[in-house]
Amino acid sequence: MGQADPDPLFAFLCRMGDNTLVLGHRVSEWCGHAPVLEEDIALANTALDLIGQTQMWLGHAGAVEGKGRSADDLAMLRDVWDFRNLLLVEQPNGDFGQTMMRQFLFDAWHLQMLRALTGSSEPQVAAIAAKSVKEVQYHLERSGEMVIGLGDGTAESHGRMQAALDLLWPYVGEMFQPDPVDRAMAAAGIAPDPSGLRAGFDAHVDAVLAEATLSIPEGGFAQTGGKTGFQHSEHLGHMLTQMQWLQRAYPGARW
């Protein structure tokens, strides 16, 4: 269970960096296992983009914190209850359709957030967002095309994509629920109120899912607890065990 975050800016930067770190690691798990070579390369490149963004977000978080921790320290030496990522990104890859649905839902939120952050009152936040937004625009175009192709494909692919949407949709609501950290960032002009991003997200996602012949599940239940660190799913701890074991077993190890 996470603790209250005393520094909202540090917490916000960790949220952005933890999202890209955890999803980047998840996507990298496809390397050498994707259905075709082209997808293997595309997924590896997406993972690299996300890890590169992580370096910037967590690097800035370490500077703001002022305790001498680097991006690597924050990525590899924190325990599960210190992570502030959305629950969506820590969900397992599942089949290829589930991975692409998770990517699409995250990309649709991520692009909205980064576009807003390019106007941040905090210069380094604006600079990181401006550097990342083109990559994420490409991610969203690709994941959206894949959702349409598979959703409006064969009966088998359509069924798998609808099952993926049904499974992952309850994790969407957390993206848009503001908490004290979000309110502090919005009041300082550093980041938008996340609830203000919902309309743009819905407009894009609704259009893509309609073309994919997929139906959004009924009900407004939202799984929460990831970005506050209050309660992650069991999946994050297992993932961190694999991601961090080398640095934990051999502290200070370098290539």
Coordinates of C-alpha atoms in Angstrom, one line a residue, residues 2-251:
G2 CA 1.5 3.3 -1.0
Q3 CA 2.0 6.3 1.3
A4 CA 0.8 9.9 0.7
D5 CA 3.1 11.8 -1.7
P6 CA 4.6 14.8 0.0
D7 CA 5.9 16.4 -3.2
P8 CA 3.2 16.5 -5.9
L9 CA 5.7 17.3 -8.7
F10 CA 7.9 14.4 -7.9
A11 CA 4.9 12.1 -7.7
F12 CA 3.6 13.4 -11.0
L13 CA 6.9 12.9 -12.8
C14 CA 7.1 9.3 -11.3
R15 CA 3.6 8.6 -12.6
M16 CA 4.6 9.7 -16.1
G17 CA 7.9 7.7 -16.0
D18 CA 6.4 4.7 -14.3
N19 CA 3.7 4.4 -17.0
T20 CA 6.3 4.4 -19.8
L21 CA 8.7 2.1 -17.9
V22 CA 6.1 -0.6 -17.0
L23 CA 4.4 -0.5 -20.4
G24 CA 7.8 -0.4 -22.2
H25 CA 8.9 -3.5 -20.3
R26 CA 5.6 -5.3 -20.9
V27 CA 5.9 -4.6 -24.7
S28 CA 9.5 -5.7 -24.7
E29 CA 8.4 -9.1 -23.5
W30 CA 7.2 -9.7 -27.1
C31 CA 10.7 -9.4 -28.5
G32 CA 11.4 -12.6 -30.4
H33 CA 7.9 -13.9 -29.8
A34 CA 5.6 -11.6 -32.0
P35 CA 3.4 -13.3 -34.7
V36 CA 5.5 -12.0 -37.6
L37 CA 8.9 -10.4 -38.0
E38 CA 7.5 -7.0 -38.9
E39 CA 5.4 -6.9 -35.7
D40 CA 8.4 -8.1 -33.6
I41 CA 10.4 -5.1 -34.8
A42 CA 7.6 -2.7 -34.4
L43 CA 6.9 -3.8 -30.8
A44 CA 10.6 -3.6 -30.0
N45 CA 10.8 -0.1 -31.4
T46 CA 7.7 1.0 -29.4
A47 CA 9.3 -0.4 -26.2
L48 CA 12.5 1.5 -26.9
D49 CA 10.5 4.7 -27.4
L50 CA 8.8 4.2 -24.1
I51 CA 12.0 3.4 -22.2
G52 CA 13.6 6.5 -23.7
Q53 CA 10.8 8.6 -22.4
T54 CA 11.2 6.9 -19.0
Q55 CA 14.8 8.1 -18.9
M56 CA 13.7 11.7 -19.3
W57 CA 10.7 11.6 -16.8
L58 CA 12.5 9.7 -14.1
G59 CA 15.7 11.6 -14.6
H60 CA 13.9 14.8 -14.0
A61 CA 12.1 13.3 -11.1
G62 CA 15.4 12.4 -9.5
A63 CA 16.6 16.0 -10.0
V64 CA 13.4 17.4 -8.5
E65 CA 13.7 15.1 -5.5
G66 CA 17.3 16.2 -4.8
K67 CA 18.4 13.0 -3.1
G68 CA 21.0 12.0 -5.7
R69 CA 18.8 9.2 -7.2
S70 CA 19.2 8.7 -11.0
A71 CA 16.6 7.4 -13.4
D72 CA 18.2 4.0 -13.1
D73 CA 17.9 4.1 -9.3
L74 CA 14.2 5.0 -9.5
A75 CA 13.5 2.3 -12.1
M76 CA 15.5 -0.5 -10.6
L77 CA 15.7 0.1 -6.8
R78 CA 12.1 0.9 -5.8
D79 CA 9.7 -1.6 -4.4
V80 CA 6.3 -2.2 -5.9
W81 CA 4.4 0.0 -3.4
D82 CA 6.5 3.0 -4.6
F83 CA 5.4 2.7 -8.2
R84 CA 2.8 5.2 -9.4
N85 CA 1.8 3.8 -12.8
L86 CA -1.7 3.3 -14.1
L87 CA -3.1 -0.2 -13.4
L88 CA -3.8 -0.6 -17.2
V89 CA -0.1 -0.7 -18.2
E90 CA 0.9 -3.4 -15.7
Q91 CA -1.7 -5.9 -17.0
P92 CA -0.2 -9.0 -18.7
N93 CA 0.3 -9.1 -22.4
G94 CA -2.3 -11.9 -23.0
D95 CA -2.6 -12.7 -26.6
F96 CA -1.5 -10.3 -29.4
G97 CA -5.0 -8.7 -29.6
Q98 CA -5.0 -8.0 -25.9
T99 CA -1.5 -6.4 -26.1
M100 CA -2.7 -4.2 -29.0
M101 CA -5.9 -3.2 -27.2
R102 CA -4.0 -2.2 -24.1
Q103 CA -1.5 -0.2 -26.2
F104 CA -4.4 1.6 -28.1
L105 CA -6.2 2.6 -24.9
F106 CA -3.0 3.9 -23.3
D107 CA -1.8 5.7 -26.5
A108 CA -5.2 7.5 -26.8
W109 CA -4.8 8.8 -23.2
H110 CA -1.0 9.4 -23.5
L111 CA -1.3 11.6 -26.6
Q112 CA -3.9 13.7 -25.0
M113 CA -1.8 14.2 -21.9
L114 CA 1.4 14.9 -23.8
R115 CA -0.2 17.5 -26.0
A116 CA -1.5 19.3 -22.9
L117 CA 1.9 19.1 -21.2
T118 CA 3.6 20.9 -24.1
G119 CA 2.0 24.0 -22.6
S120 CA 3.2 23.2 -19.1
S121 CA 4.4 26.1 -16.9
E122 CA 7.3 23.8 -15.9
P123 CA 9.9 24.2 -18.8
Q124 CA 11.4 20.7 -18.4
V125 CA 8.0 19.1 -18.4
A126 CA 7.0 21.0 -21.5
A127 CA 10.3 20.0 -23.2
I128 CA 10.0 16.3 -22.4
A129 CA 6.4 16.3 -23.7
A130 CA 7.3 18.1 -26.9
K131 CA 10.1 15.5 -27.5
S132 CA 7.7 12.6 -26.9
V133 CA 4.6 13.6 -28.6
K134 CA 5.6 12.7 -32.2
E135 CA 6.6 9.2 -31.1
V136 CA 3.3 8.7 -29.3
Q137 CA 1.3 10.1 -32.3
Y138 CA 2.9 7.3 -34.3
H139 CA 2.2 4.7 -31.6
L140 CA -1.5 5.7 -31.6
E141 CA -1.8 5.6 -35.4
R142 CA -0.3 2.1 -35.5
S143 CA -2.3 0.7 -32.5
G144 CA -5.5 2.2 -33.8
E145 CA -5.0 0.6 -37.3
M146 CA -4.3 -2.7 -35.6
V147 CA -7.4 -2.6 -33.5
I148 CA -9.5 -1.8 -36.6
G149 CA -7.8 -4.5 -38.7
L150 CA -8.3 -7.2 -36.0
G151 CA -11.7 -6.1 -34.8
D152 CA -13.1 -5.9 -38.2
G153 CA -11.3 -9.0 -39.4
T154 CA -12.2 -12.7 -39.0
A155 CA -14.7 -14.0 -36.5
E156 CA -11.8 -15.3 -34.4
S157 CA -9.9 -12.0 -34.4
H158 CA -13.1 -10.0 -33.7
G159 CA -13.9 -12.2 -30.8
R160 CA -10.5 -11.9 -29.3
M161 CA -10.5 -8.1 -29.6
Q162 CA -13.9 -7.8 -28.0
A163 CA -12.7 -10.0 -25.2
A164 CA -9.6 -7.8 -24.8
L165 CA -11.8 -4.7 -24.7
D166 CA -14.1 -6.2 -22.1
L167 CA -11.2 -7.2 -19.9
L168 CA -9.3 -3.9 -20.1
W169 CA -12.1 -1.3 -20.2
P170 CA -12.5 -1.2 -16.4
Y171 CA -8.9 0.2 -16.2
V172 CA -9.6 3.2 -18.4
G173 CA -11.5 5.2 -15.7
E174 CA -8.3 5.6 -13.5
M175 CA -6.7 7.8 -16.2
F176 CA -9.3 10.5 -15.7
Q177 CA -10.0 10.5 -12.0
P178 CA -8.2 13.5 -10.4
D179 CA -6.6 13.2 -6.9
P180 CA -4.6 15.7 -4.7
V181 CA -1.5 15.3 -6.9
D182 CA -3.4 16.1 -10.1
R183 CA -5.2 19.1 -8.5
A184 CA -1.8 20.5 -7.3
M185 CA -0.3 20.1 -10.8
A186 CA -3.4 21.7 -12.4
A187 CA -3.3 24.6 -9.9
A188 CA 0.3 25.3 -10.7
G189 CA -0.3 25.1 -14.4
I190 CA 2.2 22.2 -14.7
A191 CA -0.3 19.5 -15.9
P192 CA -4.0 19.4 -16.9
D193 CA -6.8 18.2 -14.8
P194 CA -7.1 14.6 -16.1
S195 CA -10.9 14.8 -16.2
G196 CA -10.6 17.4 -18.9
L197 CA -8.9 14.9 -21.2
R198 CA -11.9 12.5 -21.3
A199 CA -13.8 14.1 -24.1
G200 CA -11.0 14.0 -26.5
F201 CA -10.1 10.5 -25.5
D202 CA -13.7 9.3 -25.9
A203 CA -14.1 11.0 -29.3
H204 CA -11.1 9.2 -30.7
V205 CA -11.6 5.8 -29.1
D206 CA -15.3 5.8 -30.0
A207 CA -14.5 6.4 -33.7
V208 CA -11.8 3.7 -33.8
L209 CA -13.9 1.1 -32.0
A210 CA -16.9 1.8 -34.2
E211 CA -14.8 1.2 -37.3
A212 CA -13.5 -2.0 -35.6
T213 CA -17.1 -3.1 -35.0
L214 CA -16.3 -3.4 -31.3
S215 CA -18.7 -2.5 -28.5
I216 CA -17.7 -0.6 -25.3
P217 CA -18.8 -2.6 -22.2
E218 CA -21.7 -1.1 -20.3
G219 CA -21.3 0.3 -16.8
G220 CA -18.9 2.9 -15.4
F221 CA -16.9 0.9 -12.9
A222 CA -13.2 1.9 -12.8
Q223 CA -10.4 -0.1 -11.2
T224 CA -8.2 2.4 -9.2
G225 CA -5.1 2.4 -6.9
G226 CA -2.2 2.3 -9.4
K227 CA -1.3 5.9 -9.8
T228 CA -1.6 6.6 -6.1
G229 CA 0.3 3.4 -5.2
F230 CA -2.6 2.5 -2.9
Q231 CA -3.0 -1.0 -4.4
H232 CA -1.4 -2.4 -7.6
S233 CA -2.5 -5.7 -9.1
E234 CA -0.6 -8.8 -8.4
H235 CA 1.0 -8.6 -11.8
L236 CA 3.3 -5.7 -11.1
G237 CA 5.3 -7.4 -8.4
H238 CA 5.9 -10.4 -10.7
M239 CA 7.0 -8.1 -13.5
L240 CA 9.4 -6.1 -11.3
T241 CA 11.0 -9.3 -10.0
Q242 CA 12.1 -10.1 -13.6
M243 CA 12.9 -6.5 -14.5
Q244 CA 15.0 -5.7 -11.4
W245 CA 16.6 -9.0 -10.4
L246 CA 20.0 -8.2 -12.0
Q247 CA 20.4 -4.8 -10.2
R248 CA 19.1 -6.3 -7.0
A249 CA 21.4 -9.3 -7.1
Y250 CA 24.5 -7.3 -8.2
P251 CA 24.1 -3.8 -6.9

